[in-house]
Amino acid sequence: MVTFATLASCFERLEATSSRNEMIALLARLLAGVPPDEIGIVCYFVLGEIGPGYSEVNLGIGERTAAAAIALAAGTDPASVEAAARELGDYGDVAVRLIAAPAGEPLSVADVHRTLSRIAGASGPGSADRKVGLLAGLIAAATPRERRYLSRLAAGEMRLGVGDMTILDALAEAFLGSKAQRPSLEHAYNISSDIGHVARTLREEGLPGVRAISVTLHKPIRPMLTQRVARISEILERIGSPVIAVEEKYDGERIQAHKDGDDVTLFSRRLTDVTGQYPDIVRHVRQHVTADTAILDGEAVAFDHETGTYRPFQTLMRRRRKYRVSEVAGEIPATYRVFDLLYVNGDSYLYRSYPDRRARLEEILGRDKHISPADRIVTGDTDGITEFYLACIERGLEGVVCKSCAEDSFYRAGAREWQWIKWKSDYVPDLSDTLDLVIVGASAGRGKRAGTYGSVLCAAYNHEDDLFQTVCGMGTGFSDVDLSDLPRRLAGARVDRQPARLMVNPQAAPDFWFAPRHVVEVLGLEITESPDHTCNWDPERRRGLALRFPRFVRWRDEKSPEQATTAAEVAAMFRRQREV
Ligand code: AMP
């Protein structure tokens, strides 16, 4: 048996050190002496919790109950406790200052845990008073040092500065000889999210037992995270597989769904149980996932089916509530976009490749308007990524997540590695930096664009040489009205041959020419060197600068062609981009 006093004095020492190594050593010494039935509890307490991080038991007490209990034990009113808490900033110190009662029998860790669990779990009529009474009894029976930590534990503000990885290091040091052994424990923790369970198993069965810990329904798996890069062109190389999947990136709430027959549990990214907040997602998973048991990873989004657009993240967050859940669910229905499959019908899928997981996901989940696999493409080149990315932005999405399709593209629970790379609109500096360009040519429209122009040739102004130099051909961003209006709008500038001050390469020559007159604002993705365009033409290297993925923003009728973005400005943007 370990006394709570032993724990409290270790906590005091942990608080006094700022060295992580010393923390690990202190914890390792403590844990080495704890019997199997208490070691899990000690781990929870060190983290300031009563049970595994995902368990609702951790939410069952809270500040208000703690304050009322301290008041009861101290024989004062809750207002005085609140006032002292404002002054001292901590319920632990308040309890020590206000409670004078002498301590009773020594408390064991197991006793404290039993009582705290009872308090957290109490519900029904009169439960608030019962919670306060039980907690006041516990705090009153403690020594001042124990009181400090009991009150902090109950109020949910332990703040020892110990993280889950520190405890895993300490467990490795205590039972496996060195913290270098942490990875063996980390995997079990990543798939069970229960540090107490890992500690207990290690203490009782050693490493073989820990290795046998497997994915379990209703225990959340720590989510795999994404990396980021500075340039879209780095993505393929970083991921390193010949082809990658580019998935839509949804800006909603990460949800891991565990389906166990009709019993569905939902966990948030922080692994809290959010089943109660998404009754609609529970229903969709039950109805549309054909496997008996499965664990899905995906994003809950608020999709407006009437307008076909995604509603902002803040709208969805209004679903995070305790009361009027179903009413608000009706107002803001959630759609579940599923991007991974971690377990199905008794088998863990964590060590299957992403293509295999995805294929199986598509077998057990069809397309419904409320739940479906994430939309994606598979590509091997940066232009493919860029095009899909731009189409996503157009649909109001945040960006894309690029994923390895290699044989070892396993689901790495809890890890942030180069297998998943996100690319969001806010990483693209030039996307917000528009250019004002002059229309100097156009290609004939075909198919849907018959009768108007297919794209327009745009140029920057080279101030030194008083020349217009081409930068891009632009065919996207126009509304239907803009498009059909193009011939009329440009008619007055139309000329029969290449205008005098225009420098253009033969391969970029358009079907129709325009005298430099009309200025348009253009949004681009990046500036690259190109043999096609003449902006800042380098005769030796036979290269100019080009704007990639240009999109029409609006007409700039108030600008003269000589007020357009200059070639020197384009060159400066190109240089800046390289410095990012
Ligand atoms: P961020 O929150 O910007 O770090 O981006 C990572 C988050 O994007 C993940 O935790 C998911 O919640 C979310 N996400 C949205 N769509 C996807 C997707 N297709 N694949 C993976 N994560 C996604």
Coordinates of C-alpha atoms and ligand atoms in Angstrom, one line a residue:
M1 CA 0.0 0.0 0.0
V2 CA 1.2 3.5 -0.8
T3 CA 0.0 6.3 1.4
F4 CA -1.3 9.5 0.0
A5 CA 1.3 11.3 2.2
T6 CA 4.1 9.6 0.3
L7 CA 2.6 10.8 -2.9
A8 CA 2.1 14.3 -1.6
S9 CA 5.8 14.6 -0.6
C10 CA 6.9 13.4 -4.0
F11 CA 4.6 16.0 -5.6
E12 CA 6.2 18.6 -3.5
R13 CA 9.6 17.6 -4.8
L14 CA 8.4 17.4 -8.4
E15 CA 7.1 21.0 -8.0
A16 CA 10.5 22.2 -6.7
T17 CA 12.5 21.0 -9.7
S18 CA 12.6 22.3 -13.2
S19 CA 14.8 19.6 -14.5
R20 CA 13.0 17.0 -16.6
N21 CA 15.6 14.4 -15.9
E22 CA 15.2 14.9 -12.2
M23 CA 11.5 14.6 -12.5
I24 CA 11.9 11.3 -14.3
A25 CA 14.2 10.1 -11.6
L26 CA 11.8 11.2 -8.8
L27 CA 8.9 9.5 -10.5
A28 CA 10.8 6.3 -11.3
R29 CA 11.8 6.0 -7.6
L30 CA 8.2 6.5 -6.6
L31 CA 6.7 4.1 -9.2
A32 CA 9.2 1.4 -8.4
G33 CA 7.7 1.1 -4.9
V34 CA 4.0 1.1 -5.8
P35 CA 2.1 -2.3 -5.9
P36 CA 0.3 -3.3 -9.0
D37 CA -3.2 -2.4 -7.9
E38 CA -2.2 1.2 -7.1
I39 CA 0.3 2.0 -9.8
G40 CA -2.3 3.0 -12.4
I41 CA -4.0 5.3 -9.9
V42 CA -0.6 6.9 -9.1
C43 CA -0.1 7.7 -12.8
Y44 CA -3.6 9.2 -13.1
F45 CA -3.0 11.4 -10.0
V46 CA 0.4 12.6 -11.2
L47 CA -1.4 13.8 -14.3
G48 CA -4.0 15.5 -12.2
E49 CA -6.7 13.0 -13.2
I50 CA -8.8 10.3 -11.6
G51 CA -9.0 7.9 -14.5
P52 CA -7.7 7.6 -18.1
G53 CA -7.6 10.9 -19.9
Y54 CA -10.7 10.1 -22.0
S55 CA -12.8 9.0 -19.1
E56 CA -15.8 11.1 -18.0
V57 CA -14.8 10.5 -14.4
N58 CA -12.3 13.4 -14.8
L59 CA -15.1 15.8 -15.3
G60 CA -17.2 14.8 -12.4
I61 CA -15.9 17.2 -9.7
G62 CA -14.6 20.6 -10.7
E63 CA -13.8 23.9 -9.2
R64 CA -17.2 24.7 -7.8
T65 CA -17.6 21.4 -5.8
A66 CA -14.0 21.8 -4.6
A67 CA -14.6 25.4 -3.4
A68 CA -17.8 24.4 -1.6
A69 CA -16.1 21.4 0.1
I70 CA -13.2 23.5 1.3
A71 CA -15.7 26.0 2.7
L72 CA -17.5 23.2 4.5
A73 CA -14.3 21.6 5.9
A74 CA -13.1 25.1 7.0
G75 CA -16.5 26.1 8.6
T76 CA -16.7 29.2 6.4
D77 CA -18.9 30.2 3.4
P78 CA -18.0 29.5 -0.3
A79 CA -17.7 33.3 -1.0
S80 CA -14.7 33.5 1.4
V81 CA -13.1 30.5 -0.3
E82 CA -13.6 32.2 -3.7
A83 CA -12.1 35.4 -2.4
A84 CA -9.0 33.5 -1.0
A85 CA -8.7 31.6 -4.3
R86 CA -8.6 34.9 -6.2
E87 CA -5.9 36.1 -3.9
L88 CA -3.8 33.0 -3.8
G89 CA -4.6 31.7 -7.3
D90 CA -4.9 28.1 -6.2
Y91 CA -7.4 26.0 -4.2
G92 CA -4.6 23.9 -2.7
D93 CA -3.1 26.9 -0.9
V94 CA -6.6 28.1 0.1
A95 CA -7.4 24.7 1.7
V96 CA -4.1 24.8 3.6
R97 CA -4.7 28.4 4.8
L98 CA -8.4 28.1 5.8
I99 CA -8.8 24.5 7.2
A100 CA -7.6 24.1 10.8
A101 CA -9.0 20.6 11.5
P102 CA -6.5 18.1 12.7
A103 CA -5.7 15.2 10.4
G104 CA -7.2 11.8 11.0
E105 CA -5.9 8.3 10.1
P106 CA -3.3 8.2 7.2
L107 CA -5.0 8.0 3.8
S108 CA -4.0 5.4 1.3
V109 CA -3.9 6.1 -2.4
A110 CA -6.5 3.5 -3.1
D111 CA -8.9 5.0 -0.5
V112 CA -8.5 8.5 -1.9
H113 CA -9.2 7.1 -5.4
R114 CA -12.3 5.2 -4.3
T115 CA -13.7 8.3 -2.6
L116 CA -12.9 10.7 -5.5
S117 CA -14.5 8.2 -8.0
R118 CA -17.6 8.0 -5.9
I119 CA -17.8 11.8 -5.7
A120 CA -17.2 12.2 -9.5
G121 CA -19.8 9.5 -10.3
A122 CA -22.6 10.8 -8.0
S123 CA -25.7 11.9 -9.9
G124 CA -29.4 12.4 -9.4
P125 CA -31.3 14.5 -6.8
G126 CA -29.2 15.7 -3.9
S127 CA -26.0 14.6 -5.6
A128 CA -24.4 18.1 -5.5
D129 CA -24.6 18.2 -1.7
R130 CA -23.5 14.6 -1.4
K131 CA -20.4 15.4 -3.5
V132 CA -19.5 18.4 -1.4
G133 CA -20.0 16.4 1.9
L134 CA -17.8 13.5 0.8
L135 CA -15.1 15.7 -0.5
A136 CA -15.1 17.9 2.6
G137 CA -14.7 14.8 4.7
L138 CA -11.8 13.6 2.7
I139 CA -10.0 17.0 2.8
A140 CA -10.7 17.5 6.5
A141 CA -9.1 14.1 7.3
A142 CA -5.9 14.9 5.4
T143 CA -2.7 16.5 6.7
P144 CA -2.1 20.1 5.4
R145 CA 0.4 18.8 2.7
E146 CA -2.1 16.2 1.5
R147 CA -4.9 18.8 1.6
R148 CA -3.1 20.9 -0.9
Y149 CA -2.9 18.2 -3.5
L150 CA -6.3 16.7 -2.8
S151 CA -7.9 20.1 -3.3
R152 CA -5.9 20.6 -6.5
L153 CA -6.8 17.2 -7.8
A154 CA -10.5 17.7 -7.1
A155 CA -10.5 21.2 -8.6
G156 CA -8.8 19.8 -11.8
E157 CA -5.7 22.0 -11.4
M158 CA -2.8 19.8 -10.4
R159 CA -0.3 21.5 -12.6
L160 CA 2.8 19.5 -11.6
G161 CA 4.2 20.1 -15.0
V162 CA 4.5 16.3 -15.6
G163 CA 3.4 15.2 -19.1
D164 CA 2.3 11.7 -20.2
M165 CA 5.7 11.1 -21.9
T166 CA 7.5 12.0 -18.7
I167 CA 5.6 9.2 -16.9
L168 CA 6.4 6.8 -19.7
D169 CA 10.0 7.6 -19.3
A170 CA 9.8 7.1 -15.6
L171 CA 8.0 3.7 -16.0
A172 CA 10.7 2.6 -18.5
E173 CA 13.4 3.7 -16.1
A174 CA 11.8 2.0 -13.1
F175 CA 10.9 -1.3 -14.8
L176 CA 12.9 -1.7 -17.9
G177 CA 16.2 -0.3 -16.7
S178 CA 16.4 2.9 -18.8
K179 CA 14.2 5.5 -20.3
A180 CA 15.6 4.5 -23.7
Q181 CA 12.9 1.8 -23.5
R182 CA 10.1 4.3 -23.6
P183 CA 9.1 3.6 -27.3
S184 CA 8.1 0.1 -26.3
L185 CA 5.6 1.6 -23.9
E186 CA 4.6 4.5 -26.0
H187 CA 3.0 2.4 -28.7
A188 CA 0.7 0.7 -26.1
Y189 CA -0.2 4.1 -24.7
N190 CA -0.9 5.5 -28.2
I191 CA -3.4 2.8 -29.0
S192 CA -5.0 2.6 -25.6
S193 CA -4.7 6.2 -24.4
D194 CA -4.8 4.8 -20.8
I195 CA -1.5 5.4 -19.0
G196 CA -2.8 3.6 -15.9
H197 CA -3.5 0.4 -17.9
V198 CA 0.0 0.5 -19.5
A199 CA 1.6 0.9 -16.0
R200 CA -0.5 -1.9 -14.5
T201 CA 0.3 -4.2 -17.3
L202 CA 4.0 -3.4 -17.2
R203 CA 4.1 -4.0 -13.4
E204 CA 2.2 -7.3 -13.6
E205 CA 3.2 -8.9 -16.9
G206 CA 6.3 -7.0 -18.0
L207 CA 7.1 -6.0 -21.5
P208 CA 5.4 -9.0 -23.2
G209 CA 2.2 -8.0 -21.5
V210 CA 2.6 -4.4 -22.7
R211 CA 3.3 -5.6 -26.2
A212 CA 0.1 -7.6 -26.2
I213 CA -2.0 -4.5 -25.5
S214 CA -4.1 -4.0 -28.6
V215 CA -6.7 -1.8 -30.1
T216 CA -9.9 -1.9 -28.0
L217 CA -13.3 -0.6 -28.8
H218 CA -14.4 2.4 -26.7
K219 CA -10.8 3.2 -25.8
P220 CA -9.6 6.0 -28.1
I221 CA -6.5 5.7 -30.3
R222 CA -4.3 8.8 -30.2
P223 CA -4.8 10.5 -33.5
M224 CA -2.1 10.7 -36.2
L225 CA -1.1 14.3 -36.9
T226 CA 0.1 16.2 -39.9
Q227 CA 3.3 18.0 -40.8
R228 CA 3.7 21.1 -42.8
V229 CA 6.1 22.4 -45.4
A230 CA 7.0 25.9 -46.7
R231 CA 6.3 25.2 -50.4
I232 CA 3.8 23.0 -52.2
S233 CA 6.6 21.7 -54.4
E234 CA 8.3 20.1 -51.4
I235 CA 5.4 17.8 -50.6
L236 CA 6.1 14.9 -52.9
E237 CA 9.7 14.7 -52.0
R238 CA 9.1 14.9 -48.3
I239 CA 6.5 12.1 -48.4
G240 CA 8.8 10.1 -50.7
S241 CA 6.3 7.8 -52.3
P242 CA 5.9 7.9 -56.1
V243 CA 2.2 8.7 -55.8
I244 CA 0.3 10.3 -53.0
A245 CA -3.3 10.8 -52.1
V246 CA -4.5 14.4 -51.8
E247 CA -7.5 14.6 -49.6
E248 CA -9.9 17.5 -48.9
K249 CA -9.0 19.2 -45.6
Y250 CA -12.1 19.9 -43.6
D251 CA -12.2 22.6 -41.0
G252 CA -14.4 21.0 -38.4
E253 CA -13.9 18.8 -35.4
R254 CA -11.8 15.7 -35.5
I255 CA -13.9 12.7 -34.5
Q256 CA -12.9 9.1 -33.9
A257 CA -16.0 6.9 -34.0
H258 CA -16.1 3.5 -32.4
K259 CA -18.9 1.3 -33.7
D260 CA -19.7 -1.8 -31.6
G261 CA -22.9 -3.1 -33.1
D262 CA -25.5 -0.4 -32.3
D263 CA -23.3 1.0 -29.6
V264 CA -21.3 4.0 -30.9
T265 CA -18.8 6.1 -29.0
L266 CA -17.3 9.3 -30.4
F267 CA -14.0 10.8 -29.2
S268 CA -12.6 14.3 -29.9
R269 CA -9.1 15.1 -30.9
R270 CA -8.2 15.5 -27.3
L271 CA -9.8 12.1 -26.7
T272 CA -12.7 13.3 -24.6
D273 CA -16.0 11.5 -25.1
V274 CA -18.2 13.7 -27.2
T275 CA -20.9 11.0 -28.0
G276 CA -23.6 13.1 -26.4
Q277 CA -22.8 16.1 -28.6
Y278 CA -23.3 14.4 -31.9
P279 CA -26.4 12.3 -31.8
D280 CA -26.7 12.7 -35.6
I281 CA -23.2 11.3 -36.3
V282 CA -24.0 8.4 -33.9
R283 CA -27.0 7.7 -36.1
H284 CA -25.2 8.0 -39.4
V285 CA -22.4 5.7 -38.2
R286 CA -25.0 3.1 -37.0
Q287 CA -26.9 3.3 -40.2
H288 CA -24.2 3.5 -42.9
V289 CA -21.2 1.6 -41.6
T290 CA -21.8 -1.9 -42.7
A291 CA -19.2 -3.7 -40.5
D292 CA -20.3 -4.9 -37.1
T293 CA -17.4 -3.3 -35.4
A294 CA -15.2 -0.5 -36.7
I295 CA -13.1 2.4 -35.6
L296 CA -13.2 5.4 -38.0
D297 CA -11.2 8.6 -38.1
G298 CA -12.6 11.7 -39.7
E299 CA -13.9 15.2 -39.3
A300 CA -17.3 16.5 -38.3
V301 CA -18.2 19.5 -40.4
A302 CA -21.2 21.7 -40.7
F303 CA -22.2 21.4 -44.4
D304 CA -25.1 23.4 -45.7
H305 CA -26.8 21.0 -48.1
E306 CA -29.0 23.8 -49.4
T307 CA -26.2 26.1 -50.6
G308 CA -23.7 23.3 -51.1
T309 CA -21.1 25.1 -48.9
Y310 CA -19.2 24.4 -45.7
R311 CA -20.2 26.5 -42.8
P312 CA -17.4 28.0 -40.6
F313 CA -15.8 26.1 -37.8
Q314 CA -17.3 28.5 -35.3
T315 CA -20.8 27.5 -36.4
L316 CA -20.0 23.8 -35.7
M317 CA -18.5 24.7 -32.3
R318 CA -22.0 25.9 -31.2
R319 CA -22.7 22.1 -31.0
R320 CA -20.3 21.9 -28.0
R321 CA -22.9 22.2 -25.3
K322 CA -24.5 20.4 -22.4
Y323 CA -28.0 21.6 -22.9
R324 CA -30.4 21.8 -25.8
V325 CA -28.2 19.3 -27.7
S326 CA -30.8 17.9 -30.0
E327 CA -32.4 21.3 -30.7
V328 CA -29.0 22.7 -31.9
A329 CA -28.2 19.5 -33.7
G330 CA -31.3 20.2 -35.8
E331 CA -30.3 23.7 -36.5
I332 CA -26.7 22.8 -37.4
P333 CA -26.6 19.2 -38.6
A334 CA -23.2 17.7 -38.7
T335 CA -21.7 15.8 -41.7
Y336 CA -19.0 13.2 -41.0
R337 CA -16.3 13.0 -43.6
V338 CA -14.3 9.9 -42.8
F339 CA -10.6 9.8 -43.8
D340 CA -9.3 6.6 -42.1
L341 CA -10.2 3.2 -40.9
L342 CA -8.3 1.9 -37.8
Y343 CA -10.1 -1.3 -36.9
V344 CA -12.7 -3.5 -38.4
N345 CA -14.5 -6.7 -37.3
G346 CA -11.9 -7.6 -34.7
D347 CA -8.8 -6.7 -36.7
S348 CA -6.5 -3.7 -36.1
Y349 CA -5.8 -1.9 -39.3
L350 CA -3.1 0.3 -37.8
Y351 CA -0.3 -1.7 -39.6
R352 CA -2.0 -1.9 -42.9
S353 CA -0.9 0.6 -45.6
Y354 CA -3.0 3.7 -46.2
P355 CA -4.2 2.4 -49.7
D356 CA -5.4 -0.9 -48.0
R357 CA -7.1 1.0 -45.2
R358 CA -8.8 3.3 -47.7
A359 CA -10.0 0.4 -49.9
R360 CA -11.5 -1.4 -46.9
L361 CA -13.1 1.9 -45.7
E362 CA -14.8 2.2 -49.1
E363 CA -16.1 -1.3 -48.7
I364 CA -17.8 -0.7 -45.4
L365 CA -18.9 2.9 -46.0
G366 CA -20.9 4.0 -49.0
R367 CA -21.6 7.6 -50.0
D368 CA -24.4 9.3 -48.2
K369 CA -25.0 13.0 -47.9
H370 CA -24.3 12.9 -44.1
I371 CA -21.5 10.5 -44.0
S372 CA -18.9 9.5 -46.6
P373 CA -15.2 8.8 -47.2
A374 CA -13.2 12.0 -47.7
D375 CA -12.9 13.1 -51.3
R376 CA -9.5 12.8 -52.8
I377 CA -7.3 12.3 -55.8
V378 CA -4.2 10.2 -56.2
T379 CA -1.3 11.9 -58.1
G380 CA 2.4 11.9 -58.7
D381 CA 3.0 15.5 -59.6
T382 CA 2.9 18.9 -58.0
D383 CA 0.6 20.3 -60.6
G384 CA -2.0 17.6 -59.7
I385 CA -1.7 18.6 -56.0
T386 CA -2.1 22.3 -56.9
E387 CA -5.1 21.8 -59.1
F388 CA -6.9 19.8 -56.5
Y389 CA -5.9 22.2 -53.8
L390 CA -7.3 25.2 -55.8
A391 CA -10.5 23.3 -56.5
C392 CA -10.8 22.7 -52.7
I393 CA -10.3 26.4 -51.9
E394 CA -13.0 27.2 -54.5
R395 CA -15.4 24.9 -52.6
G396 CA -14.8 26.8 -49.4
L397 CA -12.4 24.2 -47.9
E398 CA -9.3 25.0 -45.9
G399 CA -6.8 23.2 -48.1
V400 CA -5.6 19.6 -48.5
V401 CA -3.9 16.9 -46.6
C402 CA -1.4 14.9 -48.7
K403 CA -0.8 11.3 -47.6
S404 CA 1.8 8.7 -48.4
C405 CA 0.7 5.6 -50.4
A406 CA 3.8 3.7 -49.7
E407 CA 3.7 0.1 -48.4
D408 CA 4.7 1.2 -44.9
S409 CA 2.2 4.0 -44.8
F410 CA 0.8 2.8 -41.5
Y411 CA -1.5 4.7 -39.2
R412 CA 1.1 6.1 -36.7
A413 CA -1.1 6.7 -33.6
G414 CA -0.1 9.9 -31.8
A415 CA 2.7 10.7 -34.3
R416 CA 3.4 13.8 -36.4
E417 CA 5.5 12.5 -39.2
W418 CA 6.1 13.2 -42.9
Q419 CA 3.5 10.7 -44.1
W420 CA 0.7 13.3 -43.7
I421 CA 1.4 16.8 -44.9
K422 CA -1.2 19.6 -44.7
W423 CA -1.3 22.5 -47.1
K424 CA -3.6 25.4 -46.2
S425 CA -4.4 28.6 -47.9
D426 CA -2.6 30.7 -45.3
Y427 CA 0.8 29.2 -46.2
V428 CA 0.7 30.7 -49.7
P429 CA 2.1 34.2 -49.3
D430 CA 1.4 35.2 -52.9
L431 CA -2.2 34.1 -52.8
S432 CA -3.0 37.2 -51.0
D433 CA -0.6 39.3 -53.0
T434 CA -2.4 40.1 -56.2
L435 CA -0.9 41.4 -59.4
D436 CA -2.5 44.0 -61.8
L437 CA -1.9 42.7 -65.3
V438 CA -2.6 44.0 -68.8
I439 CA -4.6 41.9 -71.2
V440 CA -2.7 41.6 -74.5
G441 CA -4.2 38.5 -76.2
A442 CA -6.8 35.8 -76.0
S443 CA -7.3 32.3 -77.2
A444 CA -10.5 31.2 -78.9
G445 CA -13.0 29.5 -76.7
R446 CA -13.9 25.9 -77.3
G447 CA -16.7 23.6 -76.0
K448 CA -18.5 25.3 -73.2
R449 CA -16.6 28.5 -74.0
A450 CA -17.5 28.6 -77.7
G451 CA -18.5 32.2 -78.7
T452 CA -16.2 33.8 -76.1
Y453 CA -12.5 33.5 -75.2
G454 CA -10.9 30.4 -73.6
S455 CA -8.3 32.4 -71.8
V456 CA -6.6 35.7 -71.9
L457 CA -2.8 36.4 -72.2
C458 CA -1.6 38.8 -69.4
A459 CA 1.4 41.0 -69.2
A460 CA 3.4 43.0 -66.7
Y461 CA 4.9 46.4 -67.6
N462 CA 8.6 46.6 -67.9
H463 CA 9.3 50.2 -66.9
E464 CA 13.0 50.4 -67.9
D465 CA 12.3 49.2 -71.5
D466 CA 8.7 50.5 -71.8
L467 CA 7.6 47.1 -72.9
F468 CA 4.8 44.8 -71.9
Q469 CA 6.1 41.3 -71.1
T470 CA 3.8 38.3 -70.8
V471 CA 3.4 36.6 -67.4
C472 CA 0.6 34.1 -67.8
G473 CA -2.5 32.9 -69.7
M474 CA -5.5 33.1 -67.5
G475 CA -8.7 31.1 -67.9
T476 CA -10.1 30.7 -64.4
G477 CA -11.8 32.8 -61.8
F478 CA -14.3 34.4 -64.3
S479 CA -18.0 34.2 -63.4
D480 CA -20.3 33.0 -66.3
V481 CA -21.4 36.6 -66.8
D482 CA -17.8 37.9 -66.9
L483 CA -16.9 35.2 -69.4
S484 CA -19.8 35.8 -71.8
D485 CA -19.1 39.5 -71.6
L486 CA -15.4 39.2 -72.4
P487 CA -15.6 39.7 -76.2
R488 CA -17.8 42.8 -75.8
R489 CA -15.6 44.3 -73.1
L490 CA -12.3 43.7 -75.0
A491 CA -13.7 44.6 -78.5
G492 CA -12.4 48.2 -78.5
A493 CA -8.8 47.0 -77.9
R494 CA -8.7 44.3 -80.5
V495 CA -6.0 44.7 -83.1
D496 CA -5.0 42.5 -86.1
R497 CA -1.4 41.9 -85.3
Q498 CA 1.0 41.8 -82.3
P499 CA 1.0 45.3 -80.8
A500 CA 4.2 47.3 -80.9
R501 CA 5.3 47.4 -77.3
L502 CA 4.6 43.8 -76.6
M503 CA 7.2 41.2 -76.1
V504 CA 5.9 37.7 -76.6
N505 CA 7.4 34.3 -77.3
P506 CA 6.1 32.3 -80.3
Q507 CA 4.9 29.4 -78.2
A508 CA 2.7 31.8 -76.1
A509 CA 1.3 33.7 -79.1
P510 CA -2.5 34.0 -78.8
D511 CA -5.3 33.6 -81.4
F512 CA -6.3 37.2 -80.9
W513 CA -4.3 40.3 -80.1
F514 CA -5.2 43.3 -77.9
A515 CA -3.6 46.7 -77.6
P516 CA -2.5 47.1 -73.9
R517 CA -5.6 48.8 -72.4
H518 CA -7.4 46.6 -70.0
V519 CA -6.0 45.9 -66.5
V520 CA -7.2 43.0 -64.4
E521 CA -6.4 42.1 -60.9
V522 CA -5.0 38.5 -60.8
L523 CA -4.4 36.1 -57.9
G524 CA -1.7 33.6 -58.4
L525 CA -0.1 30.8 -56.5
E526 CA 3.6 31.3 -57.1
I527 CA 6.0 32.8 -59.5
T528 CA 8.4 30.4 -61.4
E529 CA 11.0 30.6 -64.1
S530 CA 9.6 29.7 -67.5
P531 CA 10.8 29.5 -71.1
D532 CA 7.3 30.6 -72.2
H533 CA 6.9 34.0 -70.8
T534 CA 8.9 37.1 -71.4
C535 CA 8.7 39.0 -68.1
N536 CA 12.3 39.8 -67.0
W537 CA 13.5 37.9 -70.0
D538 CA 17.0 36.5 -69.6
P539 CA 18.3 36.1 -73.2
E540 CA 21.2 33.8 -72.1
R541 CA 19.2 31.4 -70.1
R542 CA 16.2 31.9 -72.4
R543 CA 13.9 32.2 -69.4
G544 CA 11.4 34.7 -68.1
L545 CA 9.1 34.7 -65.0
A546 CA 5.6 33.3 -65.0
L547 CA 2.7 33.4 -62.6
R548 CA 1.4 29.9 -62.0
F549 CA -2.3 29.2 -61.5
P550 CA -3.6 32.7 -62.1
R551 CA -7.2 33.5 -61.3
F552 CA -9.2 36.5 -62.3
V553 CA -10.3 38.7 -59.3
R554 CA -11.8 41.9 -60.9
W555 CA -11.4 44.5 -63.5
R556 CA -9.2 47.5 -62.6
D557 CA -10.6 50.0 -65.1
E558 CA -9.2 52.9 -63.1
K559 CA -5.7 51.8 -63.8
S560 CA -3.8 52.6 -67.0
P561 CA -1.6 49.8 -68.5
E562 CA 1.5 51.7 -67.4
Q563 CA 0.2 51.5 -63.8
A564 CA 0.1 47.7 -63.9
T565 CA 2.5 45.6 -61.8
T566 CA 6.0 46.1 -63.2
A567 CA 8.4 43.4 -64.3
A568 CA 10.7 44.6 -61.5
E569 CA 8.0 44.0 -58.9
V570 CA 7.4 40.5 -60.3
A571 CA 11.1 39.8 -59.9
A572 CA 11.0 41.1 -56.3
M573 CA 8.1 38.8 -55.6
F574 CA 10.0 35.9 -57.1
R575 CA 13.0 36.6 -54.9
R576 CA 10.9 37.0 -51.7
Q577 CA 9.2 33.8 -52.3
R578 CA 12.6 32.0 -52.4
E579 CA 13.5 33.5 -49.0
V580 CA 10.4 32.0 -47.3
Ligands
AMP1 P1 -4.3 21.3 -38.2 O1 -5.4 21.3 -37.2 O2 -4.3 22.6 -39.1 O3 -3.0 21.0 -37.6 O4 -4.6 20.2 -39.2 C1 -4.7 18.8 -38.9 C2 -6.2 18.5 -38.7 O5 -6.9 18.6 -39.9 C3 -6.4 17.1 -38.2 O6 -6.2 16.9 -36.9 C4 -7.9 16.9 -38.6 O7 -8.7 17.3 -37.6 C5 -8.1 17.8 -39.8 N1 -8.3 17.2 -41.1 C6 -9.3 17.7 -42.0 N2 -9.3 16.9 -43.0 C7 -8.4 15.9 -42.9 C8 -8.0 14.8 -43.7 N3 -8.5 14.6 -44.9 N4 -7.0 14.0 -43.2 C9 -6.4 14.3 -42.0 N5 -6.8 15.3 -41.2 C10 -7.8 16.1 -41.6

